[in-house]
Short mmCIF file of C-alpha atoms in Angstrom, two decimals:
data_model
loop_
_atom_site.label_atom_id
_atom_site.label_comp_id
_atom_site.label_asym_id
_atom_site.label_seq_id
_atom_site.Cartn_x
_atom_site.Cartn_y
_atom_site.Cartn_z
CA MET A 1 52.36 32.72 4.18
CA LYS A 2 48.77 33.89 6.04
CA LYS A 3 46.13 35.15 3.62
CA HIS A 4 45.12 38.63 4.48
CA VAL A 5 41.24 38.62 5.63
CA ARG A 6 39.50 41.84 5.55
CA TYR A 7 36.37 40.71 6.49
CA SER A 8 35.35 38.16 10.04
CA ILE A 9 31.90 36.75 9.99
CA VAL A 10 31.80 34.99 13.64
CA ILE A 11 28.50 32.91 13.90
CA PRO A 12 27.79 30.74 16.57
CA VAL A 13 25.77 27.59 16.35
CA TYR A 14 24.04 25.16 17.95
CA ASN A 15 21.63 22.31 16.86
CA GLU A 16 21.19 24.10 13.40
CA GLU A 17 21.33 21.19 10.79
CA ALA A 18 17.79 22.35 9.75
CA VAL A 19 19.08 25.65 8.53
CA ILE A 20 22.63 25.38 8.26
CA HIS A 21 22.75 25.04 4.73
CA GLU A 22 21.00 27.80 3.74
CA THR A 23 22.41 30.15 6.20
CA TYR A 24 25.80 29.15 4.26
CA ARG A 25 24.46 29.77 0.94
CA ARG A 26 22.91 33.14 1.98
CA LEU A 27 26.04 34.47 3.68
CA LYS A 28 28.35 33.22 0.62
CA SER A 29 26.22 35.13 -1.80
CA VAL A 30 26.82 38.35 0.62
CA MET A 31 30.58 38.45 1.37
CA ASN A 32 31.27 37.51 -2.30
CA SER A 33 29.23 40.21 -3.46
CA THR A 34 32.05 42.68 -1.58
CA LYS A 35 35.20 41.35 -4.07
CA GLU A 36 37.31 40.90 -0.74
CA ALA A 37 39.00 38.39 1.14
CA TYR A 38 36.76 37.09 4.01
CA GLU A 39 36.32 33.97 6.44
CA LEU A 40 33.18 32.45 7.34
CA LEU A 41 34.13 31.29 11.47
CA PHE A 42 31.65 29.11 12.78
CA VAL A 43 31.69 28.17 16.10
CA ASN A 44 29.81 24.59 17.23
CA ASP A 45 28.51 25.33 20.10
CA GLY A 46 28.33 21.31 21.40
CA SER A 47 25.78 20.53 19.02
CA ARG A 48 24.12 17.04 18.89
CA ASP A 49 22.67 16.77 15.70
CA GLN A 50 24.75 16.78 12.38
CA THR A 51 25.28 20.83 12.35
CA ALA A 52 29.16 19.86 12.46
CA ALA A 53 29.69 17.09 10.27
CA ILE A 54 28.30 19.54 7.83
CA LEU A 55 30.03 22.41 8.40
CA LYS A 56 33.67 20.26 8.71
CA GLU A 57 32.33 19.39 4.93
CA TYR A 58 32.14 22.98 3.95
CA SER A 59 35.32 23.62 5.25
CA ASP A 60 36.86 20.79 3.25
CA GLY A 61 35.81 21.90 0.13
CA ASP A 62 35.68 26.22 0.67
CA GLU A 63 38.76 27.76 2.55
CA SER A 64 36.94 30.85 3.44
CA VAL A 65 34.76 28.16 6.08
CA LYS A 66 36.55 27.82 9.53
CA LEU A 67 35.10 25.69 12.46
CA ILE A 68 35.69 26.04 15.71
CA ASP A 69 34.45 22.98 17.44
CA PHE A 70 33.93 23.07 21.25
CA SER A 71 34.51 20.08 23.50
CA ARG A 72 30.69 20.78 24.69
CA ASN A 73 28.52 23.70 25.21
CA PHE A 74 29.67 26.58 26.95
CA GLY A 75 26.47 28.91 25.92
CA HIS A 76 25.85 31.80 23.18
CA GLN A 77 28.05 34.34 24.31
CA ILE A 78 31.25 32.28 25.52
CA ALA A 79 30.67 31.28 21.67
CA ILE A 80 30.76 34.65 20.24
CA THR A 81 34.05 35.48 22.33
CA ALA A 82 35.39 32.26 20.86
CA GLY A 83 34.93 33.72 17.22
CA MET A 84 36.47 37.26 18.00
CA ASP A 85 39.51 35.14 19.80
CA TYR A 86 39.92 33.51 16.17
CA ALA A 87 38.55 35.74 13.75
CA ARG A 88 41.76 37.70 11.76
CA GLY A 89 39.51 40.10 9.61
CA GLU A 90 40.27 43.78 10.05
CA ALA A 91 36.36 43.82 10.58
CA ILE A 92 34.36 41.35 12.42
CA VAL A 93 30.72 40.70 11.98
CA VAL A 94 29.08 38.67 14.79
CA ILE A 95 25.21 36.80 13.30
CA ASP A 96 23.64 34.31 14.61
CA ALA A 97 22.74 31.39 12.22
CA ASP A 98 19.22 31.15 12.59
CA LEU A 99 18.67 33.78 9.81
CA GLN A 100 16.12 35.99 11.96
CA ASP A 101 19.43 38.70 11.19
CA PRO A 102 19.50 39.17 7.42
CA PRO A 103 22.63 38.60 6.72
CA GLU A 104 22.27 41.44 3.57
CA LEU A 105 22.32 43.87 6.23
CA ILE A 106 25.73 43.38 6.66
CA LEU A 107 26.93 45.49 3.51
CA GLU A 108 25.23 48.23 5.08
CA MET A 109 27.35 47.41 7.99
CA ILE A 110 30.33 47.54 6.06
CA GLU A 111 29.77 50.95 4.34
CA LYS A 112 29.33 52.58 7.95
CA TRP A 113 32.45 50.79 9.00
CA LYS A 114 33.90 52.34 5.86
CA GLU A 115 32.56 55.96 6.79
CA GLY A 116 35.14 55.62 9.76
CA TYR A 117 32.57 53.68 12.38
CA ASP A 118 34.39 51.32 14.67
CA VAL A 119 30.92 49.12 15.91
CA VAL A 120 27.94 49.40 13.63
CA TYR A 121 24.94 47.71 15.40
CA ALA A 122 21.44 46.45 14.35
CA LYS A 123 18.87 48.00 15.82
CA ARG A 124 15.16 46.18 15.42
CA VAL A 125 12.25 48.50 14.69
CA GLN A 126 9.79 45.11 14.37
CA ARG A 127 10.48 41.55 15.26
CA LYS A 128 8.55 39.07 13.48
CA GLY A 129 6.87 35.74 14.39
CA GLU A 130 7.31 36.84 17.98
CA THR A 131 4.90 36.27 20.86
CA PHE A 132 3.90 39.66 22.80
CA PHE A 133 4.94 38.30 26.04
CA LYS A 134 8.42 38.19 24.56
CA LYS A 135 8.21 41.47 22.37
CA GLN A 136 7.21 43.19 26.06
CA THR A 137 9.59 41.43 28.36
CA ALA A 138 12.24 42.10 25.58
CA ALA A 139 11.55 45.99 25.47
CA LEU A 140 11.14 46.24 29.47
CA PHE A 141 14.50 44.35 29.64
CA TYR A 142 16.41 46.35 27.61
CA ARG A 143 15.30 49.78 28.90
CA ILE A 144 15.65 48.76 32.98
CA LEU A 145 19.07 47.59 32.13
CA ARG A 146 19.63 51.43 30.62
CA ALA A 147 17.98 52.88 33.14
CA SER A 148 20.54 50.80 35.50
CA THR A 149 23.84 51.59 34.14
CA ASP A 150 26.19 54.49 33.39
CA VAL A 151 27.30 52.38 30.17
CA ASP A 152 25.09 54.05 27.22
CA ILE A 153 23.62 50.56 25.86
CA PRO A 154 21.71 50.80 22.75
CA VAL A 155 17.97 49.37 23.46
CA ASP A 156 16.51 47.21 20.92
CA THR A 157 19.60 45.28 19.51
CA GLY A 158 21.08 41.95 20.03
CA ASP A 159 24.72 40.49 19.21
CA PHE A 160 24.47 41.12 15.63
CA ARG A 161 26.93 43.79 14.68
CA LEU A 162 30.07 44.58 13.13
CA ILE A 163 33.08 45.80 15.57
CA ASP A 164 36.85 47.15 14.11
CA ARG A 165 39.90 45.07 14.78
CA ARG A 166 41.15 48.04 17.51
CA VAL A 167 37.85 47.15 19.40
CA CYS A 168 38.38 43.37 19.15
CA GLU A 169 41.49 43.66 20.28
CA GLU A 170 39.97 45.43 23.45
CA MET A 171 37.18 42.62 24.13
CA LYS A 172 40.26 39.96 24.04
CA GLY A 173 41.45 41.31 26.55
CA ILE A 174 38.32 41.14 28.71
CA GLN A 175 37.70 37.55 30.58
CA GLU A 176 35.03 38.15 32.65
CA LYS A 177 33.13 34.55 33.16
CA ASN A 178 29.47 35.55 32.92
CA ARG A 179 29.58 37.69 29.46
CA PHE A 180 26.97 40.05 27.96
CA VAL A 181 28.49 40.81 24.97
CA ARG A 182 26.55 43.44 23.84
CA GLY A 183 27.24 45.19 26.92
CA LEU A 184 31.11 44.86 26.94
CA VAL A 185 30.96 46.13 23.39
CA SER A 186 29.23 49.30 24.54
CA TRP A 187 31.99 49.79 27.36
CA VAL A 188 34.76 49.39 25.10
CA GLY A 189 33.30 52.61 23.83
CA PHE A 190 34.60 53.95 20.37
CA LYS A 191 32.72 55.44 17.41
CA GLN A 192 29.67 53.43 17.31
CA THR A 193 25.96 53.69 15.16
CA ALA A 194 23.18 51.95 14.27
CA VAL A 195 21.39 50.50 11.25
CA GLU A 196 17.67 49.47 11.61
CA TYR A 197 16.10 46.68 10.30
CA ILE A 198 13.06 44.46 10.52
CA ARG A 199 13.91 40.57 12.45
CA ASP A 200 12.40 37.70 10.55
CA GLU A 201 10.68 34.68 11.89
CA ARG A 202 13.33 32.14 12.53
CA LEU A 203 13.81 30.00 9.19
CA ALA A 204 13.90 26.44 10.63
CA GLY A 205 14.66 24.74 13.91
CA GLU A 206 13.68 25.89 17.41
CA THR A 207 14.58 29.12 19.46
CA LYS A 208 17.89 28.55 21.41
CA TYR A 209 16.49 30.89 23.91
CA PRO A 210 14.21 29.66 25.49
CA LEU A 211 12.72 31.39 29.12
CA LYS A 212 15.30 30.22 31.38
CA LYS A 213 18.53 31.30 29.42
CA MET A 214 16.63 34.89 28.84
CA LEU A 215 16.13 35.08 32.38
CA LYS A 216 20.09 33.96 32.50
CA LEU A 217 21.16 36.52 29.98
CA SER A 218 19.24 39.35 31.50
CA LEU A 219 20.29 38.99 35.00
CA ASP A 220 24.32 38.53 33.58
CA GLY A 221 23.57 42.25 32.07
CA LEU A 222 22.32 43.97 34.97
CA THR A 223 24.44 42.05 37.54
CA THR A 224 27.44 42.77 35.25
CA PHE A 225 26.84 46.16 34.63
CA SER A 226 24.90 47.99 37.51
CA TYR A 227 25.32 47.43 41.15
CA LYS A 228 21.50 49.18 41.71
CA PRO A 229 19.72 46.04 42.37
CA LEU A 230 22.05 46.06 45.48
CA LYS A 231 21.16 49.15 46.19
CA LEU A 232 17.84 48.41 45.92
CA ALA A 233 18.01 45.68 48.27
CA THR A 234 19.55 47.91 50.85
CA TYR A 235 16.26 50.83 50.63
CA THR A 236 14.31 48.25 50.59
CA GLY A 237 15.32 46.76 53.70
CA SER A 238 15.57 49.99 55.51
CA LEU A 239 11.82 51.14 54.58
CA LEU A 240 11.07 47.37 56.11
CA SER A 241 13.01 48.06 59.36
CA LEU A 242 11.34 51.31 59.73
CA ALA A 243 7.70 50.07 58.89
CA GLY A 244 8.18 47.35 61.30
CA PHE A 245 9.65 50.21 64.02
CA ILE A 246 6.80 51.97 63.88
CA TYR A 247 4.23 49.12 63.95
CA MET A 248 6.39 48.08 67.15
CA PHE A 249 5.06 51.63 69.13
CA ILE A 250 1.92 51.00 68.07
CA VAL A 251 1.20 47.97 69.52
CA LEU A 252 3.16 49.32 72.87
CA TYR A 253 0.99 52.26 72.62
CA GLN A 254 -2.41 50.06 72.63
CA LYS A 255 -0.91 47.61 75.15
CA LEU A 256 0.32 50.48 77.42
CA PHE A 257 -2.78 53.66 77.16
CA THR A 258 -5.67 51.38 75.59
CA ASP A 259 -7.88 48.82 76.57
CA SER A 260 -8.17 47.25 73.32
CA THR A 261 -5.74 43.98 72.70
CA VAL A 262 -3.64 42.89 69.85
CA GLU A 263 -6.14 40.98 67.89
CA GLY A 264 -6.05 38.78 64.49
CA TRP A 265 -3.06 36.39 64.37
CA ALA A 266 -4.25 35.20 60.95
CA SER A 267 -2.91 38.90 59.99
CA LEU A 268 0.33 39.15 62.11
CA ILE A 269 1.02 35.65 60.28
CA VAL A 270 0.46 37.40 56.77
CA ILE A 271 3.06 40.31 57.87
CA GLN A 272 5.45 37.53 58.85
CA LEU A 273 5.34 35.43 56.08
CA PHE A 274 5.31 39.03 53.82
CA PHE A 275 8.42 40.12 55.62
CA SER A 276 9.91 36.62 55.34
CA GLY A 277 9.75 36.63 51.65
CA ILE A 278 11.46 39.98 51.34
CA VAL A 279 14.67 39.10 52.94
CA LEU A 280 14.38 36.29 51.03
CA ILE A 281 14.31 37.98 47.71
CA LEU A 282 16.91 40.04 49.03
CA LEU A 283 19.31 37.59 49.78
CA GLY A 284 18.61 36.31 46.43
CA ILE A 285 20.14 39.75 45.04
CA VAL A 286 23.09 39.57 47.13
CA GLY A 287 23.88 35.74 46.44
CA GLU A 288 23.73 36.61 42.79
CA TYR A 289 26.59 38.91 42.92
CA ILE A 290 28.36 36.54 45.33
CA GLY A 291 28.24 33.90 42.48
CA ARG A 292 29.50 35.39 39.99
CA ILE A 293 32.34 36.48 42.26
CA TYR A 294 33.24 33.19 42.76
CA ASP A 295 33.02 32.29 38.93
CA GLU A 296 35.63 35.11 38.24
CA THR A 297 37.74 33.16 41.19
CA LYS A 298 37.97 30.51 39.81
CA ASN A 299 40.19 31.23 36.89
CA ARG A 300 39.11 28.64 34.71
CA PRO A 301 39.57 29.08 31.02
CA LEU A 302 36.18 30.37 29.23
CA TYR A 303 35.98 27.55 26.61
CA ILE A 304 37.66 24.22 25.46
CA VAL A 305 38.12 23.52 21.93
CA ARG A 306 38.55 20.09 20.85
CA GLU A 307 39.16 20.84 17.25
CA CYS A 308 39.41 23.48 14.63
CA TYR A 309 38.83 22.60 10.93
CA GLY A 310 39.96 24.89 7.68
CA MET A 311 42.75 26.73 9.89
CA GLU A 312 46.64 26.12 9.97
CA ARG A 313 48.02 24.51 13.01
CA LYS A 314 50.46 28.13 13.68
CA GLU A 315 47.52 29.60 13.85
CA ARG A 316 45.73 27.71 16.31
CA GLN A 317 48.41 27.55 18.52
CA ALA A 318 48.76 31.19 18.76
CA VAL A 319 45.39 32.13 19.43
CA SER A 320 45.63 29.03 22.25
CA SER A 321 48.57 31.02 24.03
CA VAL A 322 46.27 34.10 24.40
CA VAL A 323 43.22 32.13 25.26
CA HIS A 324 44.63 30.48 28.31
CA GLU A 325 47.05 33.39 29.44
#
């Protein structure tokens, strides 16, 4: 008989062997204090170190530990999605393994959930151990995203949050390829609230979100929830065309009604290069949207699971059939 689970803690992991022992210890301490049934659902996103081996050992000796082992690296947002697909709890908490987000805050989230909130997201009031550049660009991104979309996506929040089973079921029906989970949770709606906290430094290891991945996540967020960049491209193109049209009349006037000649080929080349650069930028914006349309039409599964540990076979087959529908 399948054991009833009150809480599912989804933890995406990628090369986290340096911190995974402490993550496991703190999560166990927090969840044991609830005196209710829970599962720790680790999603190994193609780790190249000993992360998966360590988690397999935990699952062998601890029935609350489950491991979903991907066939390769599919990305952080897809790992979160897989955790939601496999989660069995009445409430699902998403938290990273690096301990920048304190597991102890889960207890406060649970209290808010019991008060009747369907989504409880963690809002950062301070970020320790991060560069000035990262803090400022993150703050700018969240505010641009909020101004660009009709969906109320909270600023200064990550994926660390608790969602009710009803929200999780709605999320499972969304099969977008280029996912921005925190935005999708806001799009789904329901009753939401925040708990504030100070984000700690990474306990050990290296960040899994370098600049390249941060830029991709930002593009996914903007293109998934807003088509204003396309409107911006239209407006910019219209303004530049109007400026070029006006300049054409100025040149004709000088040629026909004045004795001055058109001089300064260098300046003309600079203008031409400027306009060409703008055109290429606008084409790039359009290309971002077309590329995402292409990804959606391929209809490939979001992820492939190599093996599951700590789960009953029937449970794995049930989830697999839903994922590949």
